[in-house]
Short mmCIF file of C-alpha atoms and ligand atoms in Angstrom, two decimals:
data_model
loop_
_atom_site.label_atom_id
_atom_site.label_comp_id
_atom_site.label_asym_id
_atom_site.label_seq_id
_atom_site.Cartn_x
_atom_site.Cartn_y
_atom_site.Cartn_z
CA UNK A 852 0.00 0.00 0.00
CA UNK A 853 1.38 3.36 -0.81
CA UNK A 854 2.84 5.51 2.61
CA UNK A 855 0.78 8.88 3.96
CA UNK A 856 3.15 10.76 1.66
CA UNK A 857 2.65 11.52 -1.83
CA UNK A 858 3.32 8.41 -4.19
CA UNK A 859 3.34 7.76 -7.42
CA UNK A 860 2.52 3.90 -8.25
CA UNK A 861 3.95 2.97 -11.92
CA UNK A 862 2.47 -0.06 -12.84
CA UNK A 863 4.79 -1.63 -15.21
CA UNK A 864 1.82 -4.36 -16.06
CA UNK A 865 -0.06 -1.35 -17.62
CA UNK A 866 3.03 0.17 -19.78
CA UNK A 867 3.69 -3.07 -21.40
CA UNK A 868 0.42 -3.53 -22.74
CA UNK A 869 0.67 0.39 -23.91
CA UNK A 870 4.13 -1.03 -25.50
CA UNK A 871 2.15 -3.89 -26.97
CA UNK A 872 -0.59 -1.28 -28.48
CA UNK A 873 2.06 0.21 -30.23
CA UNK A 874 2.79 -2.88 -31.62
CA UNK A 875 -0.69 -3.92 -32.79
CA UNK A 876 -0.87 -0.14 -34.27
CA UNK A 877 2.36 -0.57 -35.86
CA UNK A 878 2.66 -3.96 -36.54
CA UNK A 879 5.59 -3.61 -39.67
CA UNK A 880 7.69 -0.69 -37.74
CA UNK A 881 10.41 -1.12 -35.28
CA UNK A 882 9.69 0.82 -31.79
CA UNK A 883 12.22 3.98 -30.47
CA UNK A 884 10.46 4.48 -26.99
CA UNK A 885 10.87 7.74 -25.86
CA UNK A 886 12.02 7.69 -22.21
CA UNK A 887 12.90 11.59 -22.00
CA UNK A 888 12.92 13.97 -18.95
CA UNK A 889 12.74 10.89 -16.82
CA UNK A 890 10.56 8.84 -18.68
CA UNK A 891 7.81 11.69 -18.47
CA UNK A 892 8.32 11.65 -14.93
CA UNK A 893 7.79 8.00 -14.56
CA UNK A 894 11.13 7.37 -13.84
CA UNK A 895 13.81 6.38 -16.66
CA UNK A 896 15.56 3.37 -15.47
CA UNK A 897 12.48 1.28 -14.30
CA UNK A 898 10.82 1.84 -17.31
CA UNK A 899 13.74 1.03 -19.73
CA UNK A 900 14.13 -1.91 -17.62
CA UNK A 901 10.59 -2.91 -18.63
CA UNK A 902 10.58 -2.01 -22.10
CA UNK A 903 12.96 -5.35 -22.77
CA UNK A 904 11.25 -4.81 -26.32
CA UNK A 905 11.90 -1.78 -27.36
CA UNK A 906 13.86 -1.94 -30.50
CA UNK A 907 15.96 1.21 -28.90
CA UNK A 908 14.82 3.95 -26.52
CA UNK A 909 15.14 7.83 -26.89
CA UNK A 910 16.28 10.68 -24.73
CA UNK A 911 16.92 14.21 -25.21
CA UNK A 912 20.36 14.96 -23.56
CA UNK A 913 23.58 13.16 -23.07
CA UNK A 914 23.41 12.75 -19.28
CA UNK A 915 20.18 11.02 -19.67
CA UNK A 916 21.79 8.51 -22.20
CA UNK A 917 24.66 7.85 -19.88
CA UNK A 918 22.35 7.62 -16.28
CA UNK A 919 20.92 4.83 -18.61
CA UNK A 920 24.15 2.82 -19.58
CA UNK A 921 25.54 3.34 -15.83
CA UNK A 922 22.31 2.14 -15.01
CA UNK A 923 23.03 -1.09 -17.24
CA UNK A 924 21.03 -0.82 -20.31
CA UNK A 925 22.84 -2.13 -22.93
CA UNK A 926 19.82 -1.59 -25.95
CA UNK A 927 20.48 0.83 -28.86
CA UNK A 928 20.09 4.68 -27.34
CA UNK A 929 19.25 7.23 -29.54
CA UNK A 930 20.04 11.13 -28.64
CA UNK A 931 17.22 12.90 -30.10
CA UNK A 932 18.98 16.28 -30.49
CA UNK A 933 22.88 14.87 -31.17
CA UNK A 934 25.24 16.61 -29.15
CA UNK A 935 25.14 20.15 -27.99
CA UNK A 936 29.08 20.69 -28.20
CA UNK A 937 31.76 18.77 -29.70
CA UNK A 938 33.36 17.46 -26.64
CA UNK A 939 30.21 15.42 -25.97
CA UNK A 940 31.59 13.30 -29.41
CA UNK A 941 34.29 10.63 -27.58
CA UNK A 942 31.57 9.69 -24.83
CA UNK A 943 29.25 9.43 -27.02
CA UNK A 944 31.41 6.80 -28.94
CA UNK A 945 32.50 5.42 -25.72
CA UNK A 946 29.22 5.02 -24.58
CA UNK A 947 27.85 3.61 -28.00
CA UNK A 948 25.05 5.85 -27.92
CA UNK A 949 23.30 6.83 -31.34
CA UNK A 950 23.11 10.73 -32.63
CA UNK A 951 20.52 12.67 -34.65
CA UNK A 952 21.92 15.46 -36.62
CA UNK A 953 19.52 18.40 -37.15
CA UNK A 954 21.53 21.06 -38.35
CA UNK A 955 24.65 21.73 -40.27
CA UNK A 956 26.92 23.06 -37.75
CA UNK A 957 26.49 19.63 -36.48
CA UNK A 958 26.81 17.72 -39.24
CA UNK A 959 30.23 19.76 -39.92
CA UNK A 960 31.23 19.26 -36.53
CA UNK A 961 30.53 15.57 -36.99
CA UNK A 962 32.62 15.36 -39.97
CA UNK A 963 35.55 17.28 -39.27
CA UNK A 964 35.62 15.16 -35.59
CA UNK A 965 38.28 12.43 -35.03
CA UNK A 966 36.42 9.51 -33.32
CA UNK A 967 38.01 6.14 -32.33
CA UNK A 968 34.52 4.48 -33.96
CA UNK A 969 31.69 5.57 -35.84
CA UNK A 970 28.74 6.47 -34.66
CA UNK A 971 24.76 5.70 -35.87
CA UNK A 972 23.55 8.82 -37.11
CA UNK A 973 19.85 9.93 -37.51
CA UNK A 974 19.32 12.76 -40.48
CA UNK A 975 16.55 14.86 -39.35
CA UNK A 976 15.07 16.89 -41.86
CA UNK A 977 12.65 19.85 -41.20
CA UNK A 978 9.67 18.94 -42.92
CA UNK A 979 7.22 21.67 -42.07
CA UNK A 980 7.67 21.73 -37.87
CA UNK A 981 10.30 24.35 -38.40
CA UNK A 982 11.70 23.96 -34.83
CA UNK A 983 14.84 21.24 -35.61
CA UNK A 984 16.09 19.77 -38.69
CA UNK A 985 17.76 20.29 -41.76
CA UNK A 986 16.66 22.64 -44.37
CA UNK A 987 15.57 20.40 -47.53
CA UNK A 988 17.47 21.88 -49.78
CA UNK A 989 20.36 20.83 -47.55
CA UNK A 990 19.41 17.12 -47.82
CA UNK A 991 21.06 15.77 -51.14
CA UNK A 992 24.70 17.57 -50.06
CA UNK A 993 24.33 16.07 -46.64
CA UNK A 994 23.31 12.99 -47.21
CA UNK A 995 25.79 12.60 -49.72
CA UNK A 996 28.99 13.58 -47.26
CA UNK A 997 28.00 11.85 -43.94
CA UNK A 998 27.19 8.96 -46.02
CA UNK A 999 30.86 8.83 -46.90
CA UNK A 1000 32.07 9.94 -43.87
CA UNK A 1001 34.12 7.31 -41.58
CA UNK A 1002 32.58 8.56 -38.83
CA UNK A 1003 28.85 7.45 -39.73
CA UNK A 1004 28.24 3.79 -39.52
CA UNK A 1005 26.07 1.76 -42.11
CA UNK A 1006 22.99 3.85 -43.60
CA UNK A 1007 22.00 6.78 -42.77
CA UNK A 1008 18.43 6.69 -41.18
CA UNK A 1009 15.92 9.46 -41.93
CA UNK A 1010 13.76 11.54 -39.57
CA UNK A 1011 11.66 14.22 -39.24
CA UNK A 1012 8.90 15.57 -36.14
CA UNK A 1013 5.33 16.23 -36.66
CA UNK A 1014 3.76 19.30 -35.30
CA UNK A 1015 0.17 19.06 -35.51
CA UNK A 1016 -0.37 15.01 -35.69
CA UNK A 1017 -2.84 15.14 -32.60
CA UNK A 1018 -5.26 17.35 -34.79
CA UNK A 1019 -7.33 15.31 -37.31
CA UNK A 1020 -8.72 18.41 -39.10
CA UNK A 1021 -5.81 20.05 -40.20
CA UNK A 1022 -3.65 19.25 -43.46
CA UNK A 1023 -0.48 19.91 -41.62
CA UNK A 1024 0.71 16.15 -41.28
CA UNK A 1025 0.03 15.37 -44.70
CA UNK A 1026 1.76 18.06 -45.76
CA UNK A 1027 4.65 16.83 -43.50
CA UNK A 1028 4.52 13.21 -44.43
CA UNK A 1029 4.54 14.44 -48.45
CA UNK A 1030 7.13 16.88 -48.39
CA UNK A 1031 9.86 14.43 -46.61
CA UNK A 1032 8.70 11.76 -48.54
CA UNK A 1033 9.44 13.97 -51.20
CA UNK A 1034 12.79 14.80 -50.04
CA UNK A 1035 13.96 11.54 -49.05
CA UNK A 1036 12.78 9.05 -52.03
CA UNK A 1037 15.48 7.56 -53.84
CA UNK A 1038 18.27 7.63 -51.16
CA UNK A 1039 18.48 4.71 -48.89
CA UNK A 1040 17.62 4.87 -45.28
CA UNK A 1041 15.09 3.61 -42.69
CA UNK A 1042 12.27 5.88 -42.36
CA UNK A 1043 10.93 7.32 -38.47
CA UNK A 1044 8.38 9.97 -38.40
CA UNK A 1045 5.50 8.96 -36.40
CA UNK A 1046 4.95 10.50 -32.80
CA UNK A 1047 2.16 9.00 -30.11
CA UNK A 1048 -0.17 11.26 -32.49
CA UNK A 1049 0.69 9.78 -35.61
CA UNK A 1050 1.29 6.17 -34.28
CA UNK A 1051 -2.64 6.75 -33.65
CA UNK A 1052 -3.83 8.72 -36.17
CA UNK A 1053 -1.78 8.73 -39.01
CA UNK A 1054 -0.79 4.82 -40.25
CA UNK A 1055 0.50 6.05 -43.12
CA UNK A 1056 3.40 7.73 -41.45
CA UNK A 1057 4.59 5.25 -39.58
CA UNK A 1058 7.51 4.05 -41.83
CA UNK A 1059 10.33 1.93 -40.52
CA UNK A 1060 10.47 2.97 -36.84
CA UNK A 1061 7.96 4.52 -34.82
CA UNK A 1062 8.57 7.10 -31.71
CA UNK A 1063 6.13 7.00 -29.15
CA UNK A 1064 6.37 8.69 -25.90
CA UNK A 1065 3.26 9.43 -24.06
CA UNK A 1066 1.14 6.58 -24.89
CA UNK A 1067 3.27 4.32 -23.90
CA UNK A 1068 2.88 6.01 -20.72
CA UNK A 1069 -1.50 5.50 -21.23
CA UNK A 1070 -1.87 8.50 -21.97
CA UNK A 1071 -3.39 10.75 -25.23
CA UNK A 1072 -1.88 12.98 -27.05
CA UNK A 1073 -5.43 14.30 -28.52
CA UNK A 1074 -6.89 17.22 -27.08
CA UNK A 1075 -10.44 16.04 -26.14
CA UNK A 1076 -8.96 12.40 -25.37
CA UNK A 1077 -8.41 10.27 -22.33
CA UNK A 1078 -5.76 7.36 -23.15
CA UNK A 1079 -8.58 4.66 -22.22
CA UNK A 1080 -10.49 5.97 -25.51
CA UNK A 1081 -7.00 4.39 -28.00
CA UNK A 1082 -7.15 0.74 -25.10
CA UNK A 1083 -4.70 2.79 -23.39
CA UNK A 1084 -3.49 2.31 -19.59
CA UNK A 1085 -2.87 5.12 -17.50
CA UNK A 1086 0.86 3.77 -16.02
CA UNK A 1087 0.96 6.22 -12.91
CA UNK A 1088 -1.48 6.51 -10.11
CA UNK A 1089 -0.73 9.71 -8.02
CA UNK A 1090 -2.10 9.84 -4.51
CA UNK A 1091 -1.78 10.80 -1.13
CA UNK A 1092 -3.39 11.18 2.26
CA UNK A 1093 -5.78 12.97 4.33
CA UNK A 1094 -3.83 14.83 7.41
CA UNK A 1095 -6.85 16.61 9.01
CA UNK A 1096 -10.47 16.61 8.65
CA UNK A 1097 -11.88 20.13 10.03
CA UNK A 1098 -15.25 21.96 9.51
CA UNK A 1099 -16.14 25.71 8.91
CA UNK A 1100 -18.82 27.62 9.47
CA UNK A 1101 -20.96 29.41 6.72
CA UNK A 1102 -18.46 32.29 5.89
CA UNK A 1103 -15.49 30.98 6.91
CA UNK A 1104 -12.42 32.31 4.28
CA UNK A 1105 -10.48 29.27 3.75
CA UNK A 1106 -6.53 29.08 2.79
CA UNK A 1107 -4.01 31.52 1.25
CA UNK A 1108 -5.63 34.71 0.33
CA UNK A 1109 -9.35 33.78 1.42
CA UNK A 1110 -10.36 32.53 -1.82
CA UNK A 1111 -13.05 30.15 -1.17
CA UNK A 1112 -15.50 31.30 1.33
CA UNK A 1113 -17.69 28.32 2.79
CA UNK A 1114 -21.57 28.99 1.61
CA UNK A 1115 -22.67 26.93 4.62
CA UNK A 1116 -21.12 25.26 7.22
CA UNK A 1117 -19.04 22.66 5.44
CA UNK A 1118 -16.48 19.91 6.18
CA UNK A 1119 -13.25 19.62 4.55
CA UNK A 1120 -10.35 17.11 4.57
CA UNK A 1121 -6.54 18.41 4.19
CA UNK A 1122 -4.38 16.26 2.21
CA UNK A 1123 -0.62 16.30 1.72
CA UNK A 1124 -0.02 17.53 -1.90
CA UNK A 1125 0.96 20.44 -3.53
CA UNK A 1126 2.40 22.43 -6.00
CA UNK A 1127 6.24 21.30 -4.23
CA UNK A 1128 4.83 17.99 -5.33
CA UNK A 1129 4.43 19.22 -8.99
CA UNK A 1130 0.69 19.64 -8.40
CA UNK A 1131 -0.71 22.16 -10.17
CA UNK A 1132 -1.61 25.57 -8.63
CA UNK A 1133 -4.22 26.07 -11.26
CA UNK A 1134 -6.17 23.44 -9.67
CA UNK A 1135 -7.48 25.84 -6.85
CA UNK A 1136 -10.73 25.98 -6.83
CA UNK A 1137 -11.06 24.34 -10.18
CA UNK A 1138 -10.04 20.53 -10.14
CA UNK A 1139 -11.43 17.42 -8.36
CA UNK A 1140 -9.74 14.58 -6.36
CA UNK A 1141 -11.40 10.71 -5.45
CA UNK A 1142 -11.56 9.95 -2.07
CA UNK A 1143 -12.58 6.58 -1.25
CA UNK A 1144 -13.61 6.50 -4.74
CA UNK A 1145 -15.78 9.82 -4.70
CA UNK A 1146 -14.92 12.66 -6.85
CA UNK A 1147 -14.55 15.29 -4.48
CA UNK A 1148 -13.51 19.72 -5.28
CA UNK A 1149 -10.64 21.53 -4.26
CA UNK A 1150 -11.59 24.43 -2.65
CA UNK A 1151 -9.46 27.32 -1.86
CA UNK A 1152 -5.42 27.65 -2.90
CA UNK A 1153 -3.17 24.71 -3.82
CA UNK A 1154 -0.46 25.64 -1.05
CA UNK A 1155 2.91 24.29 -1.10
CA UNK A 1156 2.27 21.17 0.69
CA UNK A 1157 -1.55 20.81 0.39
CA UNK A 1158 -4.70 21.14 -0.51
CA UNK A 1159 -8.22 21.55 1.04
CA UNK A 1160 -10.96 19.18 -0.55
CA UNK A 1161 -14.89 20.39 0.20
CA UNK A 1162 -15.75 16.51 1.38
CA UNK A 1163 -19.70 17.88 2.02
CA UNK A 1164 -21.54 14.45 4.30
CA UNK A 1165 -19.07 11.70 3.26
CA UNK A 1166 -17.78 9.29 5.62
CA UNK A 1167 -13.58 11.01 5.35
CA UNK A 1168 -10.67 10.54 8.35
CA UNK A 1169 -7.29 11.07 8.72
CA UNK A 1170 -5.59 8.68 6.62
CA UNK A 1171 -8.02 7.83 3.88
CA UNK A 1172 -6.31 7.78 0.57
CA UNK A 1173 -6.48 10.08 -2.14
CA UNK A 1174 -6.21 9.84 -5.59
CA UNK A 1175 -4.81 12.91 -7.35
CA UNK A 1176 -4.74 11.32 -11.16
CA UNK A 1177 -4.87 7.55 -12.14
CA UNK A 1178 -7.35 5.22 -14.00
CA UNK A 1179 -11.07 6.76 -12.49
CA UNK A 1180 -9.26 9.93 -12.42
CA UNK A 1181 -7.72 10.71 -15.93
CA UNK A 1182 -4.65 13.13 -15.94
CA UNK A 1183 -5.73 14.52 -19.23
CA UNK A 1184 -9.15 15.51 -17.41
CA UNK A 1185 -6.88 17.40 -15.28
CA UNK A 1186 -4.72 18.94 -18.17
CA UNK A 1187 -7.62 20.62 -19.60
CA UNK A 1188 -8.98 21.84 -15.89
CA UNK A 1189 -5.79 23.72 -15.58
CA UNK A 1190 -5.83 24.79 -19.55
CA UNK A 1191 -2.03 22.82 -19.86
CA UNK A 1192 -1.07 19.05 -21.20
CA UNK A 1193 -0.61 15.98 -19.56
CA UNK A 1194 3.02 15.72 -20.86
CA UNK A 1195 3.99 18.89 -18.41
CA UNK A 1196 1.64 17.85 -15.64
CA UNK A 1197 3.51 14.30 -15.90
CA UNK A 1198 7.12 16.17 -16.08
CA UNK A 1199 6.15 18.37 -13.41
CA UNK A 1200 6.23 16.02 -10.89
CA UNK A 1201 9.31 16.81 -8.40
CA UNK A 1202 11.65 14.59 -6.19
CA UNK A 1203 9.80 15.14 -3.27
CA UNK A 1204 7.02 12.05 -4.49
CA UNK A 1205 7.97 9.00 -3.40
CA UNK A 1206 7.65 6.23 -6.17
CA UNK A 1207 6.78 2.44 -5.96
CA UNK A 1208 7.27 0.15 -9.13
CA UNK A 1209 4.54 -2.57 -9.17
CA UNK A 1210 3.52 -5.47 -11.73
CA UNK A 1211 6.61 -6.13 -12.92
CA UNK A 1212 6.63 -9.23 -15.61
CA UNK A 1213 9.74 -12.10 -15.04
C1 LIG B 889 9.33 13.64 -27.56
C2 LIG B 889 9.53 13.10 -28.93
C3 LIG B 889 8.75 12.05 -29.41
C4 LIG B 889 7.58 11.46 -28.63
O1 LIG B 889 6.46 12.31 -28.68
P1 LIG B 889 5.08 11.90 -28.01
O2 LIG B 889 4.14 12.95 -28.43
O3 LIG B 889 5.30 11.90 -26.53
O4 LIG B 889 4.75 10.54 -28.51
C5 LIG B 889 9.04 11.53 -30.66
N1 LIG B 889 10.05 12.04 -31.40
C6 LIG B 889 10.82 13.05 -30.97
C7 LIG B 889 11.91 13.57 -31.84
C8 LIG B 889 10.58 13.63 -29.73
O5 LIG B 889 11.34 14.64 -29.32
#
């Protein structure tokens, strides 16, 4: 059972049969899972650990490639923005990890570097995101040299990001998908476009390797989605406790600032979360929690270290658990309370939350 103190539960049962969606979406395309910012707060290392399928995973910066090998994963690692500075180059070949190149100063850098081994490299090309990624009039001239170059091992593969693949209505993503399909035909190279988005939405995309990130984690990436709606398991539970139950009279100013005053004399339960948890603020006065299964408001401020829950006539003590987001409880539902994304309510979460790992196949 989890402690009095906030907890996240990962259930590792839930994100292999995420992974396994993938598969049955993507049945013909290798899987890059995309374990960045600490496996969208799930934790990195766990999670790689239970990914033993994943064709290779992806992260954004060096250190979280190498707290991966020292943590003893030995699969294929992809950095998903290459290096940042040249020195990064000899642990990156000492750690065998794999680079994409998105712009020419890195390519050059690349080229002109002495390495003891080559390295994988991943040519992203800017296919309408316009954030990272070569220009496509760039592509033919280099493709051409780090092709040749003795740094690159074996084929090039070929990548680009998708901007808008979580909206349906828009032409963006085919746009996307035909211009680097456009760009790329006729030179040789595994393909890898599709994000969680386009894994769902857009089959056509997903080429030779998909990149999913939050689904795996049972979560959508669609705006007016919960991850259940795609067969999708939420992986994290986040809950807590109730510290105090109290009641107020009709009038009574409750929390920081005052900013829920009690219409009638009302009961409320205190429990130990809050925004030095990674909950969000936004959810004063605004978002709901279950207790003992009942969805139950937030009234007043998220503080620091709490919140206060309006828990009207049910049956609430000290110690009664409390579900913050989970299966009954979508994050998403949460996202759109406080106008953000699950992705950054996920990342948000801080050291402070204690995490258990449970499920785990053998
Ligand atoms: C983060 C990221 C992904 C995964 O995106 P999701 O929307 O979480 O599936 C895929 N590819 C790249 C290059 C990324 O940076």
């Amino acid at each position: 059972m989890p402690s009095r103190r906030p907890h996240a539960t990962i259930d590792l049962a839930a994100l292999e049969h995420n992974f396994t969606r993938v598969k049955q979406l993507a049945p013909n395309s290798k899987i890059l899972a995309v374990l960045k910012a600490n496996a969208y707060g799930h934790g990195m290392l766990p999670v790689a650990q239970a990914l033993k399928q994943a064709d290779a995973l992806g992260v954004a910066r060096l250190d979280e490639a190498l707290a991966l090998r020292a943590g003893g994963i030995a699969r294929p690692i992809v950095l998903l923005e290459g290096f940042f500075h040249q020195d990064e180059l000899a642990q990156v070949v000492a750690s065998n990890l794999q680079l994409v190149i998105h712009h020419r100063e890195q390519a050059e850098a690349l080229l002109a570097a002495q390495l003891d081994a080559p390295v994988r490299v991943w040519l992203k090309v800017d296919s309408g995101m316009h954030r990272l990624g070569i220009y496509p009039h760039e592509f033919n001239e280099l493709y051409q040299r780090l092709s040749q170059s003795r740094n690159v091992q074996g084929p090039l593969r070929l990548m680009s990001h998708f901007a808008s693949s979580d909206e349906l209505d828009k032409p963006a993503t085919a746009n996307q998908l035909a211009l680097f399909q456009q760009i790329t035909q006729g030179s040789a190279g595994e393909l890898s476009l599709a994000n969680s988005g386009a894994v769902l939405n857009w089959p056509q995309s997903h080429g030779d390797w998909v990149r999913p990130g939050l689904m795996l984690y049972g979560v959508s990436p669609m705006a007016d989605a919960v991850g259940s709606a795609h067969d999708l398991k939420p992986v994290m539970t986040l809950s807590s406790s109730v510290i105090a139950v109290r009641e107020v009279n009709a009038g009574d100013a409750v929390g920081y600032g005052g900013s829920w005053i009690a219409a009638h004399d009302s009961r409320l339960a205190v429990v130990a979360m809050g925004y030095g948890d990674g909950y969000p603020r936004a959810a004063g006065n605004n978002a709901a929690v279950l207790i003992n299964g009942k969805r139950l408001p937030i009234v007043g401020r998220v503080s620091m270290d709490m919140i206060t829950v309006d828990i009207g006539n049910e049956a609430v003590a000290v110690g009664d658990n409390v579900i913050l987001w989970g299966s009954d409880l979508p994050v998403e539902q949460l996202a759109r309370c406080v106008d953000t994304i699950a992705y950054e309510l996920l990342c948000n979460i801080t050291s402070r939350v204690q995490f258990s790992y449970i499920n785990p196949s053998h």
